[in-house]
PDB file of C-alpha atoms in Angstrom:
ATOM      1  CA  MET A   1      -5.413-108.771-163.337  1.00 45.00           C
ATOM      2  CA  ILE A   2      -4.108-112.245-163.390  1.00 42.00           C
ATOM      3  CA  ALA A   3      -2.821-113.636-160.215  1.00 45.00           C
ATOM      4  CA  LYS A   4       0.983-114.200-160.323  1.00 43.00           C
ATOM      5  CA  GLN A   5       0.578-118.083-159.593  1.00 53.00           C
ATOM      6  CA  LEU A   6      -1.147-118.563-162.746  1.00 79.00           C
ATOM      7  CA  LEU A   7       1.641-116.882-164.993  1.00 90.00           C
ATOM      8  CA  THR A   8       5.149-118.270-165.369  1.00 94.00           C
ATOM      9  CA  PRO A   9       8.092-115.616-165.348  1.00 96.00           C
ATOM     10  CA  LYS A  10       8.257-115.425-169.130  1.00 96.00           C
ATOM     11  CA  GLN A  11       4.336-114.809-169.185  1.00 96.00           C
ATOM     12  CA  ALA A  12       4.598-112.284-166.603  1.00 95.00           C
ATOM     13  CA  VAL A  13       7.252-110.394-168.470  1.00 97.00           C
ATOM     14  CA  ALA A  14       5.336-110.679-171.848  1.00 96.00           C
ATOM     15  CA  GLN A  15       2.138-109.200-170.007  1.00 94.00           C
ATOM     16  CA  VAL A  16       3.927-106.275-168.498  1.00 95.00           C
ATOM     17  CA  PHE A  17       5.969-105.329-171.634  1.00 95.00           C
ATOM     18  CA  GLY A  18       2.636-105.905-173.512  1.00 93.00           C
ATOM     19  CA  LEU A  19       1.244-102.657-171.503  1.00 91.00           C
ATOM     20  CA  TYR A  20       4.178-100.743-172.650  1.00 89.00           C
ATOM     21  CA  GLN A  21       3.771-101.962-176.372  1.00 90.00           C
ATOM     22  CA  THR A  22      -0.197-101.235-176.493  1.00 89.00           C
ATOM     23  CA  LEU A  23      -0.274 -98.217-174.153  1.00 84.00           C
ATOM     24  CA  GLY A  24       3.139 -96.773-173.740  1.00 79.00           C
ATOM     25  CA  HIS A  25       2.837 -94.523-176.829  1.00 80.00           C
ATOM     26  CA  ALA A  26       0.345 -92.149-175.133  1.00 70.00           C
ATOM     27  CA  ASP A  27       1.289 -88.680-173.867  1.00 64.00           C
ATOM     28  CA  TYR A  28       2.701 -88.668-170.617  1.00 61.00           C
ATOM     29  CA  ILE A  29       0.372 -86.587-168.750  1.00 64.00           C
ATOM     30  CA  GLY A  30       1.006 -83.067-169.914  1.00 62.00           C
ATOM     31  CA  GLU A  31       4.746 -83.556-170.471  1.00 66.00           C
ATOM     32  CA  PRO A  32       6.604 -83.290-173.888  1.00 69.00           C
ATOM     33  CA  VAL A  33       7.091 -87.314-173.960  1.00 74.00           C
ATOM     34  CA  SER A  34       5.247 -90.354-174.183  1.00 84.00           C
ATOM     35  CA  GLN A  35       4.691 -92.820-171.100  1.00 85.00           C
ATOM     36  CA  LEU A  36       7.275 -95.331-172.651  1.00 89.00           C
ATOM     37  CA  GLU A  37       9.838 -92.584-173.221  1.00 91.00           C
ATOM     38  CA  HIS A  38       9.562 -91.020-169.707  1.00 89.00           C
ATOM     39  CA  MET A  39       9.833 -94.476-168.209  1.00 92.00           C
ATOM     40  CA  TRP A  40      12.801 -95.551-170.627  1.00 93.00           C
ATOM     41  CA  GLN A  41      14.588 -92.343-169.722  1.00 93.00           C
ATOM     42  CA  ALA A  42      14.243 -92.918-165.952  1.00 95.00           C
ATOM     43  CA  ALA A  43      15.728 -96.450-166.405  1.00 96.00           C
ATOM     44  CA  VAL A  44      18.760 -95.211-168.661  1.00 96.00           C
ATOM     45  CA  LEU A  45      19.342 -92.591-165.867  1.00 97.00           C
ATOM     46  CA  ALA A  46      19.438 -95.134-163.216  1.00 97.00           C
ATOM     47  CA  GLU A  47      21.781 -97.415-165.128  1.00 95.00           C
ATOM     48  CA  MET A  48      24.090 -94.618-165.962  1.00 96.00           C
ATOM     49  CA  ALA A  49      24.297 -93.879-162.121  1.00 97.00           C
ATOM     50  CA  GLY A  50      25.412 -97.539-161.536  1.00 97.00           C
ATOM     51  CA  ALA A  51      22.125 -98.586-159.839  1.00 97.00           C
ATOM     52  CA  ASP A  52      21.499-102.328-159.229  1.00 97.00           C
ATOM     53  CA  ASP A  53      19.119-104.297-161.300  1.00 97.00           C
ATOM     54  CA  GLU A  54      16.168-103.990-158.971  1.00 97.00           C
ATOM     55  CA  VAL A  55      16.418 -99.962-158.780  1.00 97.00           C
ATOM     56  CA  VAL A  56      16.730-100.022-162.640  1.00 97.00           C
ATOM     57  CA  LEU A  57      13.536-101.922-163.018  1.00 98.00           C
ATOM     58  CA  ALA A  58      11.720 -99.676-160.196  1.00 97.00           C
ATOM     59  CA  ALA A  59      12.856 -96.729-162.452  1.00 97.00           C
ATOM     60  CA  PHE A  60      11.464 -98.226-165.667  1.00 96.00           C
ATOM     61  CA  PHE A  61       8.172 -99.445-163.712  1.00 96.00           C
ATOM     62  CA  HIS A  62       7.696 -96.189-161.709  1.00 93.00           C
ATOM     63  CA  ASP A  63       4.557 -94.940-163.561  1.00 89.00           C
ATOM     64  CA  LEU A  64       3.345 -98.354-164.688  1.00 91.00           C
ATOM     65  CA  GLY A  65       0.263 -97.635-162.842  1.00 88.00           C
ATOM     66  CA  HIS A  66      -0.714 -95.268-165.415  1.00 82.00           C
ATOM     67  CA  LEU A  67      -0.864 -98.010-167.808  1.00 86.00           C
ATOM     68  CA  CYS A  68      -2.036-101.194-166.105  1.00 80.00           C
ATOM     69  CA  ALA A  69      -5.040 -99.192-164.726  1.00 71.00           C
ATOM     70  CA  ALA A  70      -5.771 -96.740-167.421  1.00 58.00           C
ATOM     71  CA  GLN A  71      -9.221 -97.990-168.135  1.00 51.00           C
ATOM     72  CA  GLN A  72     -10.566 -98.650-164.731  1.00 55.00           C
ATOM     73  CA  ALA A  73      -9.213 -96.106-162.322  1.00 51.00           C
ATOM     74  CA  ASP A  74      -9.915 -92.302-161.302  1.00 51.00           C
ATOM     75  CA  SER A  75      -8.290 -89.890-163.464  1.00 52.00           C
ATOM     76  CA  MET A  76      -6.365 -86.847-161.813  1.00 47.00           C
ATOM     77  CA  ASP A  77      -8.253 -84.271-164.247  1.00 51.00           C
ATOM     78  CA  GLY A  78      -6.402 -85.597-167.397  1.00 51.00           C
ATOM     79  CA  TYR A  79      -3.057 -86.168-165.581  1.00 50.00           C
ATOM     80  CA  GLY A  80      -3.096 -89.785-165.390  1.00 56.00           C
ATOM     81  CA  VAL A  81      -4.374 -92.194-162.713  1.00 60.00           C
ATOM     82  CA  VAL A  82      -5.188 -91.455-159.025  1.00 64.00           C
ATOM     83  CA  ASN A  83      -2.842 -93.577-156.757  1.00 79.00           C
ATOM     84  CA  HIS A  84      -0.928 -94.857-159.886  1.00 81.00           C
ATOM     85  CA  GLU A  85       1.967 -95.630-157.605  1.00 88.00           C
ATOM     86  CA  LYS A  86       0.031 -98.064-155.459  1.00 90.00           C
ATOM     87  CA  LEU A  87      -1.665 -99.547-158.462  1.00 89.00           C
ATOM     88  CA  GLY A  88       1.514-100.200-160.373  1.00 92.00           C
ATOM     89  CA  ALA A  89       3.257-101.579-157.188  1.00 95.00           C
ATOM     90  CA  ASP A  90       0.251-103.919-156.506  1.00 93.00           C
ATOM     91  CA  TYR A  91       0.239-105.070-160.082  1.00 93.00           C
ATOM     92  CA  LEU A  92       3.982-105.797-160.149  1.00 96.00           C
ATOM     93  CA  ARG A  93       3.564-107.598-156.529  1.00 95.00           C
ATOM     94  CA  GLU A  94       0.692-109.963-158.074  1.00 93.00           C
ATOM     95  CA  LEU A  95       3.200-110.955-160.686  1.00 94.00           C
ATOM     96  CA  GLY A  96       5.970-111.952-158.318  1.00 95.00           C
ATOM     97  CA  PHE A  97       8.473-108.728-158.392  1.00 97.00           C
ATOM     98  CA  SER A  98      10.530-108.229-155.002  1.00 97.00           C
ATOM     99  CA  GLU A  99       9.160-106.070-152.461  1.00 96.00           C
ATOM    100  CA  ARG A 100      12.152-103.897-152.950  1.00 97.00           C
ATOM    101  CA  VAL A 101      10.986-102.986-156.489  1.00 97.00           C
ATOM    102  CA  THR A 102       7.486-102.626-155.425  1.00 97.00           C
ATOM    103  CA  ARG A 103       8.231-100.403-152.468  1.00 96.00           C
ATOM    104  CA  LEU A 104      10.434 -97.999-154.775  1.00 97.00           C
ATOM    105  CA  VAL A 105       7.735 -98.107-157.250  1.00 96.00           C
ATOM    106  CA  GLU A 106       5.310 -97.192-154.656  1.00 94.00           C
ATOM    107  CA  SER A 107       7.586 -94.377-153.049  1.00 94.00           C
ATOM    108  CA  HIS A 108       8.024 -92.094-155.882  1.00 89.00           C
ATOM    109  CA  VAL A 109       5.069 -90.014-155.180  1.00 89.00           C
ATOM    110  CA  GLN A 110       5.871 -89.991-151.212  1.00 94.00           C
ATOM    111  CA  ALA A 111       9.362 -88.576-152.391  1.00 95.00           C
ATOM    112  CA  LYS A 112       7.684 -85.860-154.163  1.00 92.00           C
ATOM    113  CA  ARG A 113       5.519 -84.802-151.194  1.00 94.00           C
ATOM    114  CA  TYR A 114       8.661 -84.998-148.877  1.00 97.00           C
ATOM    115  CA  LEU A 115      10.799 -82.909-151.324  1.00 95.00           C
ATOM    116  CA  THR A 116       7.981 -80.101-151.413  1.00 94.00           C
ATOM    117  CA  HIS A 117       8.267 -80.197-147.595  1.00 95.00           C
ATOM    118  CA  LYS A 118      11.837 -80.310-147.238  1.00 95.00           C
ATOM    119  CA  TYR A 119      12.823 -78.023-150.013  1.00 93.00           C
ATOM    120  CA  PRO A 120      10.012 -75.284-150.883  1.00 89.00           C
ATOM    121  CA  SER A 121      12.451 -74.435-153.791  1.00 92.00           C
ATOM    122  CA  TYR A 122      11.435 -78.119-155.065  1.00 91.00           C
ATOM    123  CA  LEU A 123       7.810 -77.082-155.263  1.00 88.00           C
ATOM    124  CA  ARG A 124       8.620 -74.206-157.599  1.00 87.00           C
ATOM    125  CA  GLN A 125      10.742 -76.279-159.814  1.00 87.00           C
ATOM    126  CA  LEU A 126       7.893 -79.018-160.479  1.00 83.00           C
ATOM    127  CA  SER A 127       6.472 -78.807-163.975  1.00 79.00           C
ATOM    128  CA  PRO A 128       2.668 -77.609-164.353  1.00 81.00           C
ATOM    129  CA  ALA A 129       1.700 -81.279-164.805  1.00 76.00           C
ATOM    130  CA  SER A 130       3.566 -82.489-161.767  1.00 79.00           C
ATOM    131  CA  LEU A 131       2.226 -79.450-159.630  1.00 84.00           C
ATOM    132  CA  ALA A 132      -1.220 -80.247-160.777  1.00 79.00           C
ATOM    133  CA  THR A 133      -1.066 -83.976-159.572  1.00 79.00           C
ATOM    134  CA  LEU A 134       0.473 -82.998-156.063  1.00 85.00           C
ATOM    135  CA  ALA A 135      -2.990 -82.045-154.944  1.00 81.00           C
ATOM    136  CA  PHE A 136      -4.399 -85.652-155.724  1.00 79.00           C
ATOM    137  CA  GLN A 137      -1.463 -87.045-154.064  1.00 84.00           C
ATOM    138  CA  GLY A 138      -1.972 -85.726-150.670  1.00 85.00           C
ATOM    139  CA  GLY A 139      -0.019 -82.458-151.044  1.00 90.00           C
ATOM    140  CA  VAL A 140       3.166 -81.178-149.470  1.00 93.00           C
ATOM    141  CA  MET A 141       3.979 -83.681-146.559  1.00 95.00           C
ATOM    142  CA  SER A 142       3.394 -82.784-142.902  1.00 96.00           C
ATOM    143  CA  PRO A 143       6.322 -82.593-140.532  1.00 97.00           C
ATOM    144  CA  GLY A 144       5.226 -85.829-139.001  1.00 97.00           C
ATOM    145  CA  GLU A 145       5.182 -87.511-142.576  1.00 96.00           C
ATOM    146  CA  ALA A 146       8.488 -86.122-143.295  1.00 97.00           C
ATOM    147  CA  ALA A 147      10.041 -87.416-140.418  1.00 97.00           C
ATOM    148  CA  ALA A 148       8.666 -90.895-140.991  1.00 97.00           C
ATOM    149  CA  PHE A 149       9.828 -90.890-144.426  1.00 97.00           C
ATOM    150  CA  GLU A 150      13.322 -89.824-143.374  1.00 97.00           C
ATOM    151  CA  ARG A 151      13.621 -92.898-141.092  1.00 97.00           C
ATOM    152  CA  ASP A 152      12.948 -95.263-143.990  1.00 96.00           C
ATOM    153  CA  PRO A 153      16.145 -97.326-144.813  1.00 95.00           C
ATOM    154  CA  ASP A 154      15.864 -96.664-148.449  1.00 94.00           C
ATOM    155  CA  ALA A 155      14.759 -93.004-148.299  1.00 96.00           C
ATOM    156  CA  HIS A 156      17.835 -92.204-150.271  1.00 95.00           C
ATOM    157  CA  LEU A 157      17.066 -94.492-153.080  1.00 95.00           C
ATOM    158  CA  MET A 158      13.385 -93.022-153.339  1.00 96.00           C
ATOM    159  CA  LEU A 159      14.569 -89.694-153.477  1.00 96.00           C
ATOM    160  CA  GLN A 160      17.044 -90.682-156.297  1.00 97.00           C
ATOM    161  CA  LEU A 161      14.204 -92.243-158.240  1.00 96.00           C
ATOM    162  CA  ARG A 162      12.405 -89.136-157.811  1.00 92.00           C
ATOM    163  CA  GLN A 163      15.290 -87.280-159.334  1.00 93.00           C
ATOM    164  CA  TRP A 164      15.527 -89.583-162.246  1.00 96.00           C
ATOM    165  CA  ASP A 165      11.583 -89.208-162.588  1.00 89.00           C
ATOM    166  CA  GLU A 166      11.887 -85.517-162.833  1.00 86.00           C
ATOM    167  CA  GLN A 167      14.787 -85.680-165.389  1.00 91.00           C
ATOM    168  CA  ALA A 168      13.183 -88.199-167.446  1.00 90.00           C
ATOM    169  CA  LYS A 169      11.239 -85.555-169.602  1.00 85.00           C
ATOM    170  CA  GLU A 170      13.696 -85.003-172.463  1.00 87.00           C
ATOM    171  CA  THR A 171      12.376 -84.685-176.034  1.00 86.00           C
ATOM    172  CA  ASN A 172      13.856 -86.344-179.287  1.00 84.00           C
ATOM    173  CA  GLN A 173      15.593 -88.994-176.971  1.00 85.00           C
ATOM    174  CA  PRO A 174      14.806 -92.283-178.955  1.00 83.00           C
ATOM    175  CA  VAL A 175      13.653 -95.287-176.893  1.00 88.00           C
ATOM    176  CA  GLY A 176      16.065 -98.168-177.457  1.00 87.00           C
ATOM    177  CA  SER A 177      15.440-101.886-177.533  1.00 87.00           C
ATOM    178  CA  LEU A 178      13.456-103.085-174.535  1.00 92.00           C
ATOM    179  CA  GLY A 179      15.186-106.607-174.717  1.00 94.00           C
ATOM    180  CA  TYR A 180      17.713-105.655-172.087  1.00 94.00           C
ATOM    181  CA  LEU A 181      14.895-104.718-169.748  1.00 96.00           C
ATOM    182  CA  LYS A 182      12.968-107.745-170.443  1.00 97.00           C
ATOM    183  CA  GLU A 183      15.776-109.972-169.611  1.00 97.00           C
ATOM    184  CA  LEU A 184      16.457-107.973-166.277  1.00 97.00           C
ATOM    185  CA  ALA A 185      12.917-108.697-165.312  1.00 97.00           C
ATOM    186  CA  LEU A 186      12.781-112.190-166.353  1.00 97.00           C
ATOM    187  CA  ARG A 187      16.073-112.866-164.388  1.00 97.00           C
ATOM    188  CA  HIS A 188      14.526-110.833-161.635  1.00 98.00           C
ATOM    189  CA  LEU A 189      11.440-112.930-161.421  1.00 97.00           C
ATOM    190  CA  LEU A 190      13.131-116.119-161.852  1.00 96.00           C
ATOM    191  CA  GLN A 191      15.308-115.255-158.615  1.00 96.00           C
ATOM    192  CA  GLN A 192      12.086-114.525-156.776  1.00 94.00           C
ATOM    193  CA  GLN A 193      11.019-118.212-157.263  1.00 87.00           C
ATOM    194  CA  ARG A 194      14.178-119.611-155.553  1.00 80.00           C
TER     195      ARG A 194
END
């Protein structure tokens, strides 16, 4: 990965969105949509809910780790990249995205683990692919982990992001122009430099 100080915000946006262009059309690990369709739908759901720009970006980038590390990371038995949430968040940090965006990206797996602890019915609602990856992601949270998760001031956003993640698997939903999301990302990166 290229360090953020070597890239202008415009170059960083081009690099990130280049991953979607070249790798985003791959199947989304056992789901009926592509990687790009999934992440696009999550961003649309966030925007429809009135989320702010950072949350919309986090929804769009939440599974970026599957793309940025696809060639160099361990696989979850064909269900994507192990630790994709951390890999994606670290990649975005290197490019200069805010800690809020990167924490939300990093949190979506922990939110799944929390929900499986707090609501056993949630575990039964997971798709086969999401259920298969849970074992690679640490399984159901322990009571202590769940208590720590609940103390996080952004826990409600993390859980909302997870809900959009679960809903963003609709077939026959065309992906719109990425221009708007590119503009959001560029504006965000420019703000981080101030």
